[in-house]
Short mmCIF file of C-alpha atoms in Angstrom, two decimals:
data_model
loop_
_atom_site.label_atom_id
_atom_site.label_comp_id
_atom_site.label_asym_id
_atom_site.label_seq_id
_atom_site.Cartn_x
_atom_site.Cartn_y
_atom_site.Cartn_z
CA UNK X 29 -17.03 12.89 -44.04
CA UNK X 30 -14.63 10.13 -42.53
CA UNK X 31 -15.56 9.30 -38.83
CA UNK X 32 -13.58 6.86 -36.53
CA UNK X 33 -14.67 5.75 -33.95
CA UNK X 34 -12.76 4.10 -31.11
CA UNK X 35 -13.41 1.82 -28.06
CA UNK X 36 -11.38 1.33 -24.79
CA UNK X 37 -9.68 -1.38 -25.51
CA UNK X 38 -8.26 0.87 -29.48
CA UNK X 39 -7.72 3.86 -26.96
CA UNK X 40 -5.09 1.57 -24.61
CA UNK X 41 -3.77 -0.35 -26.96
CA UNK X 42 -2.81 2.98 -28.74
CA UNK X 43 -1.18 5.16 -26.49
CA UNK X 44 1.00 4.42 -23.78
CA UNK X 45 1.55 5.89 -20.40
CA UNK X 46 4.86 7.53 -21.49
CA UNK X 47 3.45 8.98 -24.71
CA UNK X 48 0.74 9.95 -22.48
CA UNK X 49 2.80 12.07 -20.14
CA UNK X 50 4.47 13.72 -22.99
CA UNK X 51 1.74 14.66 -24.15
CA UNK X 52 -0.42 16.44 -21.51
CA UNK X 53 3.11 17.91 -20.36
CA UNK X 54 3.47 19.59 -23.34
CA UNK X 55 -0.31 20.45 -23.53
CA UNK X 56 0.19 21.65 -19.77
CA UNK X 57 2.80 24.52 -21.09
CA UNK X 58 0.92 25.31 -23.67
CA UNK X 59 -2.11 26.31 -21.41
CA UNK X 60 0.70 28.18 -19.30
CA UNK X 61 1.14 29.74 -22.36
CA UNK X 62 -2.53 30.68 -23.54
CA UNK X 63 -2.99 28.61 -26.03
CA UNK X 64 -6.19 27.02 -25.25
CA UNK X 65 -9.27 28.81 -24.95
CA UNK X 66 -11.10 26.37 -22.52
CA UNK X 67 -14.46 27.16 -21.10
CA UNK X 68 -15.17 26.36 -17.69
CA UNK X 69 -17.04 22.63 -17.20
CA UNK X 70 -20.38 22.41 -17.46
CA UNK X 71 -21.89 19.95 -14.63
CA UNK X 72 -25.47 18.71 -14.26
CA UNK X 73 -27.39 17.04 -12.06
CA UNK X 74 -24.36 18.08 -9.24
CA UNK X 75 -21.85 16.30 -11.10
CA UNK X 76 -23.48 13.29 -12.34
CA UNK X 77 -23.11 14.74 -16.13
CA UNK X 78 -20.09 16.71 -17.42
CA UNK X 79 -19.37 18.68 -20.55
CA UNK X 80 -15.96 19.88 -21.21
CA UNK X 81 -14.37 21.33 -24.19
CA UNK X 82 -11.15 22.63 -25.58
CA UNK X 83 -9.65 24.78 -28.79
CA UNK X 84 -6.14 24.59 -29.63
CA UNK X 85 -5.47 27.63 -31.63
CA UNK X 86 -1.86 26.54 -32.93
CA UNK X 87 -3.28 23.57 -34.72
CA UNK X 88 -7.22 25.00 -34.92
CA UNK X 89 -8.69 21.41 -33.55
CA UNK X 90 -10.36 20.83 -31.03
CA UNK X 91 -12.44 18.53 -28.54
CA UNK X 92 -15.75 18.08 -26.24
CA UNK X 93 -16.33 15.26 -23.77
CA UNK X 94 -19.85 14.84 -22.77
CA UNK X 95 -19.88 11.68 -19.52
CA UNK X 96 -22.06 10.73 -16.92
CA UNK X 97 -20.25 9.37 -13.65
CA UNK X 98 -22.08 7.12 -11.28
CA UNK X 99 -19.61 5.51 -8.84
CA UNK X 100 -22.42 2.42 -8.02
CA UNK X 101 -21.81 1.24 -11.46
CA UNK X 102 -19.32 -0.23 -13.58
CA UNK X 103 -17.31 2.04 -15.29
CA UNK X 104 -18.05 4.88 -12.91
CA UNK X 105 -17.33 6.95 -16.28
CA UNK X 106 -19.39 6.81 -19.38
CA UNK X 107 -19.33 8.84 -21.88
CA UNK X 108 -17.32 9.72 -25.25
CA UNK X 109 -14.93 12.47 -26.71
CA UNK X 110 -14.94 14.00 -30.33
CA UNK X 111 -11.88 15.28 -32.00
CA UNK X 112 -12.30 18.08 -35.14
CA UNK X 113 -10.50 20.46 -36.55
CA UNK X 114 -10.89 23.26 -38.98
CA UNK X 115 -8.17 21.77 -41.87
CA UNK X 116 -10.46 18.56 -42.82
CA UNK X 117 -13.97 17.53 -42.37
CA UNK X 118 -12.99 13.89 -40.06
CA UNK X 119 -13.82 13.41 -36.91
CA UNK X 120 -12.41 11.06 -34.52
CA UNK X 121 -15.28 9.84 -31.26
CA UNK X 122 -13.45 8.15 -28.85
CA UNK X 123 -14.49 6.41 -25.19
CA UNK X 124 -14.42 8.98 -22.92
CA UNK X 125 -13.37 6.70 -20.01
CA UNK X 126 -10.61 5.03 -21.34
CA UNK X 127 -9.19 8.90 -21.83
CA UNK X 128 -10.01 10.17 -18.76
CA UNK X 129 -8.12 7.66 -16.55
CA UNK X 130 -5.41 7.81 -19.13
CA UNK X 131 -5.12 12.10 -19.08
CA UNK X 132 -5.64 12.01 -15.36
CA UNK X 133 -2.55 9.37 -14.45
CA UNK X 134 -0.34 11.57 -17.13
CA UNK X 135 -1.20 14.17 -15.48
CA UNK X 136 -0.09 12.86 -12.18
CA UNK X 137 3.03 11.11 -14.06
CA UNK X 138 3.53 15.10 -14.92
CA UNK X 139 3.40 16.25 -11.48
CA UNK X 140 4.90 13.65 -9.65
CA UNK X 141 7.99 13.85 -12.19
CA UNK X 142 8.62 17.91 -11.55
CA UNK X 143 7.84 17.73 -7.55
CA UNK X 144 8.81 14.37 -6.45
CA UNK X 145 12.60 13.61 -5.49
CA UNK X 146 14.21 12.26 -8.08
CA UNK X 147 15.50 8.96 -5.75
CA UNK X 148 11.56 8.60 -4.43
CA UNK X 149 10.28 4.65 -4.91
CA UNK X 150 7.38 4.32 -1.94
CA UNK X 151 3.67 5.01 -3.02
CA UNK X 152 0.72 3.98 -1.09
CA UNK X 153 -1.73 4.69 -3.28
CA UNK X 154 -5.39 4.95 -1.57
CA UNK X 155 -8.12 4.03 -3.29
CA UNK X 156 -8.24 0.73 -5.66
CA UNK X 157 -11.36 1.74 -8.11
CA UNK X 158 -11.29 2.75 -12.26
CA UNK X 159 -8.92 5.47 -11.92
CA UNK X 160 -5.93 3.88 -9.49
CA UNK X 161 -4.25 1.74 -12.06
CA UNK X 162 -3.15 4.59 -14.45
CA UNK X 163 -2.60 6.57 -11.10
CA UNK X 164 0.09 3.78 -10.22
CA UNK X 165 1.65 3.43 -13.79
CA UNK X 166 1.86 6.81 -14.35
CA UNK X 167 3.44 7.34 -11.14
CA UNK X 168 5.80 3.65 -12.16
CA UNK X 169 6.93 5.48 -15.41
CA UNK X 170 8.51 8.87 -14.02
CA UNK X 171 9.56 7.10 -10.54
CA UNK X 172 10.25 2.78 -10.46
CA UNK X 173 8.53 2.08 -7.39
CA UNK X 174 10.35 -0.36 -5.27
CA UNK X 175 7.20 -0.72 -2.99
CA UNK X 176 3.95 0.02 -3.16
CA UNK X 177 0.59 0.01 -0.77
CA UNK X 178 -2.79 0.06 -2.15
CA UNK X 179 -5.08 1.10 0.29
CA UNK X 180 -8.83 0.66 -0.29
CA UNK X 181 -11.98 0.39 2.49
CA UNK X 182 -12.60 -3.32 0.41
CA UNK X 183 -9.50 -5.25 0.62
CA UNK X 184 -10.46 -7.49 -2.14
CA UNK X 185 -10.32 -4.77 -4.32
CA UNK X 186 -7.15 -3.43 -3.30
CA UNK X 187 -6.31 -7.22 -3.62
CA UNK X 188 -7.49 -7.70 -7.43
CA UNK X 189 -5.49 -4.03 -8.00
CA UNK X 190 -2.10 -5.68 -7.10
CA UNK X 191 -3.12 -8.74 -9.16
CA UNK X 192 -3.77 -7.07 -12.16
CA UNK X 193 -0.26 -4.76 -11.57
CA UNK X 194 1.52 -7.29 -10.72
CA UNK X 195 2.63 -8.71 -14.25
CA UNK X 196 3.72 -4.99 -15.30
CA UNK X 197 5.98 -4.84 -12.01
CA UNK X 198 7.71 -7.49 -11.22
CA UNK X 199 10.71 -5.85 -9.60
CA UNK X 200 7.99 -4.03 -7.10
CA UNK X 201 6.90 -5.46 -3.81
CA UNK X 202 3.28 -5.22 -3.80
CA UNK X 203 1.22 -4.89 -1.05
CA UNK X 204 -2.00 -4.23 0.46
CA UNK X 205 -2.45 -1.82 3.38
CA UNK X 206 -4.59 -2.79 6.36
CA UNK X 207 -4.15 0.09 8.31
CA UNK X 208 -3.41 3.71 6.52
CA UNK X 209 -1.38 5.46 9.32
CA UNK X 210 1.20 2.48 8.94
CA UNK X 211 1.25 2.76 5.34
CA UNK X 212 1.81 6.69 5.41
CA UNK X 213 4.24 6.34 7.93
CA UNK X 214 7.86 6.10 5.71
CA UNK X 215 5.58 6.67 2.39
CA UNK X 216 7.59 9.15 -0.21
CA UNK X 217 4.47 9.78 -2.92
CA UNK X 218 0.52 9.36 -2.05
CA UNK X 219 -1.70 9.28 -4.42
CA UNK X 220 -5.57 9.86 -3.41
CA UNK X 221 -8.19 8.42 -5.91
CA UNK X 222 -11.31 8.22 -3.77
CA UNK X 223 -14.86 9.96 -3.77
CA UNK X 224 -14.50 10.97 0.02
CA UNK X 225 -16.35 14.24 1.86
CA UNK X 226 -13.87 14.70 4.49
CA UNK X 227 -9.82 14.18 4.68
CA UNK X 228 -8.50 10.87 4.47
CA UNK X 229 -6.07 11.51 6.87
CA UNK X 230 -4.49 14.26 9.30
CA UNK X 231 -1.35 16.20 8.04
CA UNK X 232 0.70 14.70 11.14
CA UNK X 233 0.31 10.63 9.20
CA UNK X 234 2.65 12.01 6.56
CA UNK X 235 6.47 12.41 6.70
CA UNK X 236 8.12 15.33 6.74
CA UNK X 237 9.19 14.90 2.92
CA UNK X 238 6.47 13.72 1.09
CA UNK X 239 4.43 13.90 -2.14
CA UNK X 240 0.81 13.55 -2.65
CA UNK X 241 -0.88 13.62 -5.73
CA UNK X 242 -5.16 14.20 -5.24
CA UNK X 243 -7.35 14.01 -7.91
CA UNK X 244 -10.96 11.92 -6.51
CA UNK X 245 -12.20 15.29 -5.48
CA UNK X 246 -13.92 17.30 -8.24
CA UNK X 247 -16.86 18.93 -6.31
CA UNK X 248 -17.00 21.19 -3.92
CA UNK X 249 -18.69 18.51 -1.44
CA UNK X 250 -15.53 16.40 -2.01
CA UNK X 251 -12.81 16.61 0.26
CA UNK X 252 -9.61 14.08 0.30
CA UNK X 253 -6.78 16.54 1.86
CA UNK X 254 -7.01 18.35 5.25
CA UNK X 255 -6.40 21.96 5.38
CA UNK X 256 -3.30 21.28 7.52
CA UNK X 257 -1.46 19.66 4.99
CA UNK X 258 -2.13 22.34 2.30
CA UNK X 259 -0.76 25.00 4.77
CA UNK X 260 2.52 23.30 5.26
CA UNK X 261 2.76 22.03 1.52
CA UNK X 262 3.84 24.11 -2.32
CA UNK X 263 0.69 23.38 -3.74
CA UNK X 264 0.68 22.93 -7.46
CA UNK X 265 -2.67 22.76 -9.56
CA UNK X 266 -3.77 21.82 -12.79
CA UNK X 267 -6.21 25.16 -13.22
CA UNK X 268 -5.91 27.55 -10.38
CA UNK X 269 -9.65 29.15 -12.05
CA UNK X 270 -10.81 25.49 -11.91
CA UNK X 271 -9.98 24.54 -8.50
CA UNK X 272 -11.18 26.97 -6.94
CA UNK X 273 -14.22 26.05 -9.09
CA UNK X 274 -14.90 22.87 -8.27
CA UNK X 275 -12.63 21.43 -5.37
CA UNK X 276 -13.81 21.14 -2.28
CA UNK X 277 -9.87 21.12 -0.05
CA UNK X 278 -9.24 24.13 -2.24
CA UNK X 279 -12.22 25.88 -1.55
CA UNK X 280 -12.57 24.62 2.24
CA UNK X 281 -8.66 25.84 3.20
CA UNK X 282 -9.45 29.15 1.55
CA UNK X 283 -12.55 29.42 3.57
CA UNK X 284 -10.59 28.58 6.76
CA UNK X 285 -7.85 30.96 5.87
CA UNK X 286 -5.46 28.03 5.79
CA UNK X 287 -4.42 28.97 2.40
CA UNK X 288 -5.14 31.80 -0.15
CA UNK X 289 -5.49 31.85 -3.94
CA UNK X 290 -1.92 33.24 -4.25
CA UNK X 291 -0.06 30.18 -2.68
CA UNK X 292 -1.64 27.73 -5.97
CA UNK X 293 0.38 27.45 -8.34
CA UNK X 294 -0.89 26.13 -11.65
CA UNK X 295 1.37 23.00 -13.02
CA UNK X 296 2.34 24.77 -16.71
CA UNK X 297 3.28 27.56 -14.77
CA UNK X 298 5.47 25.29 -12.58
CA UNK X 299 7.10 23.51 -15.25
CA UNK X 300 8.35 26.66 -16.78
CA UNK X 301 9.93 28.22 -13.72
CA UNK X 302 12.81 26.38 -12.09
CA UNK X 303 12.38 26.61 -8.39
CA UNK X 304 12.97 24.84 -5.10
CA UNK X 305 9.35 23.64 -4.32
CA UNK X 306 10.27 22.39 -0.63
CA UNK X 307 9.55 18.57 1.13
CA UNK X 308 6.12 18.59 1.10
CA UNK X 309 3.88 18.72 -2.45
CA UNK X 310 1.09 18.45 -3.26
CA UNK X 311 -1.05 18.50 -6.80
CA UNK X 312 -4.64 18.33 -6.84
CA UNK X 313 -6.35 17.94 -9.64
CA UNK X 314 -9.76 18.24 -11.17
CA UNK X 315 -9.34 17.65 -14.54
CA UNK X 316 -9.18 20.31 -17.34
CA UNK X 317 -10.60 19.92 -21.08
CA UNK X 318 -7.05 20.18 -22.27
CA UNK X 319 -5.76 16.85 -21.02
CA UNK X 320 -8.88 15.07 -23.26
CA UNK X 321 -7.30 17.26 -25.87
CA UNK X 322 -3.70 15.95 -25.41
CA UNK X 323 -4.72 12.19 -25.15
CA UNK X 324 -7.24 12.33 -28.28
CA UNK X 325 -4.62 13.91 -30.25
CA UNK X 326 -2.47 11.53 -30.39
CA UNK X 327 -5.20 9.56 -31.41
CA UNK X 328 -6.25 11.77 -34.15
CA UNK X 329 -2.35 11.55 -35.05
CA UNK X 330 -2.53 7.85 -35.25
CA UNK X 331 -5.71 7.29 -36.63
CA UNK X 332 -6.58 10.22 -39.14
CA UNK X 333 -3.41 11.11 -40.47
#
């Protein structure tokens, strides 16, 4: 049995954010479509270890990611992903981390392409740790940003963010937001990448047309969006059965009859059927096995053949 086995730096230097978007777009309808079975995630130790997995039945492979996440260390994510599938005995392990901030900007790149408007260029993106730099180029790829505003409670992180962005944007002005009420205040597209318990702001910061893309929450102790805005927003998801799983706006605006299961719509679903989705958006995400899946298969494409 052949096994490869790839780092970070293989996984990047691999796949780009485009083919990335593709990817978990089409992986996205498929799911729409049934064809994943996809358990729910396991999570230990509340959170601090994960174990996903995923079948594709069209193509009879599939993947598990096992990580720990610890957000005082560096990575935050650790962990590693396995690709098989029933045709040939190789196996393809590849850094879990590198492919999770990869599947979760595409997935952004995927929502922010079908709900944003099409002429939209402002994101403040709050939040400056592991995951905002594949929020931003995701984001970059399906809408050129003429400005963007990275928020973060250090400034010298938001800081180092822009520097490290800067060389793959130079026609963007780059910026980094003091104050987040200014930098909401003519935004077009948010992103929130952040492990906060309560909102990060009120509903009333925003403008009246306005996109915001959430994915730090993935507990149910984890809150990044106030009810207010999810009353007054189409809210798109990437697993309606997972959200109301594991994140805590979803389950918190339920509770408060602010919103009910029925108004989520899940993003394959979405992409499928045209419709007017109104100013305000909003995707929240918490990550589903399926976008590991999408992301190690074109890895497994590359790499094994």
């Amino acid at each position: 049995m052949v096994t490869v086995t790839l780092s970070d730096s293989q996984v990047r230097s691999a796949v780009s954010m485009p083919e990335a978007i593709a990817a978990v777009r089409r992986g996205f309808v498929d799911l729409a479509k049934g064809e994943f079975e996809m358990p729910s995630r396991i999570s230990l130790r509340q959170g601090r270890f994960l174990v996903m997995s995923a079948h594709h039945r069209p193509t009879a492979s599939a993947i598990v990611k096992t990580v720990s996440v610890n957000f005082h260390r560096a990575p935050s994510i650790a962990g590693s992903v396995v690709w098989s599938e029933t045709a040939h005995p190789q196996q393809l392990i590849a850094d879990a981390a590198a492919i999770t901030t990869l599947r979760t900007g595409a997935a952004v790149g995927v929502a922010t392409d079908l709900l944003a408007p099409a002429d939209a260029g402002v994101l403040t993106m709050i939040g400056a740790g592991a995951q905002a730099p594949d929020q931003i180029r995701a984001v970059h790829s399906v809408r050129p940003l003429r400005r963007l505003t990275v928020v973060d409670v250090d400034p010298a992180r938001a800081q180092g963010l822009i520097r490290v962005l800067r060389p793959e944007m130079p026609e963007t002005e780059l910026r980094v937001g003091v104050d987040l009420a200014t930098a909401l205040g003519d935004v077009e597209i948010v992103c929130c990448a952040t492990n906060a318990a309560e909102p990060l702001f009120e509903a009333s910061a925003l403008p009246d047309s306005v996109h915001v893309n959430a994915i730090g929450a993935y507990r149910t102790t984890m809150r990044e969006l106030p009810d207010k805005l999810l009353r007054s927003s189409s809210v798109v998801v990437d697993d309606v059965q997972a959200v109301l799983e594991e994140s805590g706006e979803i389950v918190h605006a339920i509770y408060t009859k602010a919103i009910t299961p029925e108004a989520l719509t899940s993003l394959g679903t979405a992409l499928v059927e045209a419709r007017d989705h109104g100013p305000r958006t909003v995707f929240k995400t918490v990550g589903v096995a399926m976008q590991d899946w999408a992301i190690t298969s074109l890895l497994a494409n590359k790499f094994l053949g």
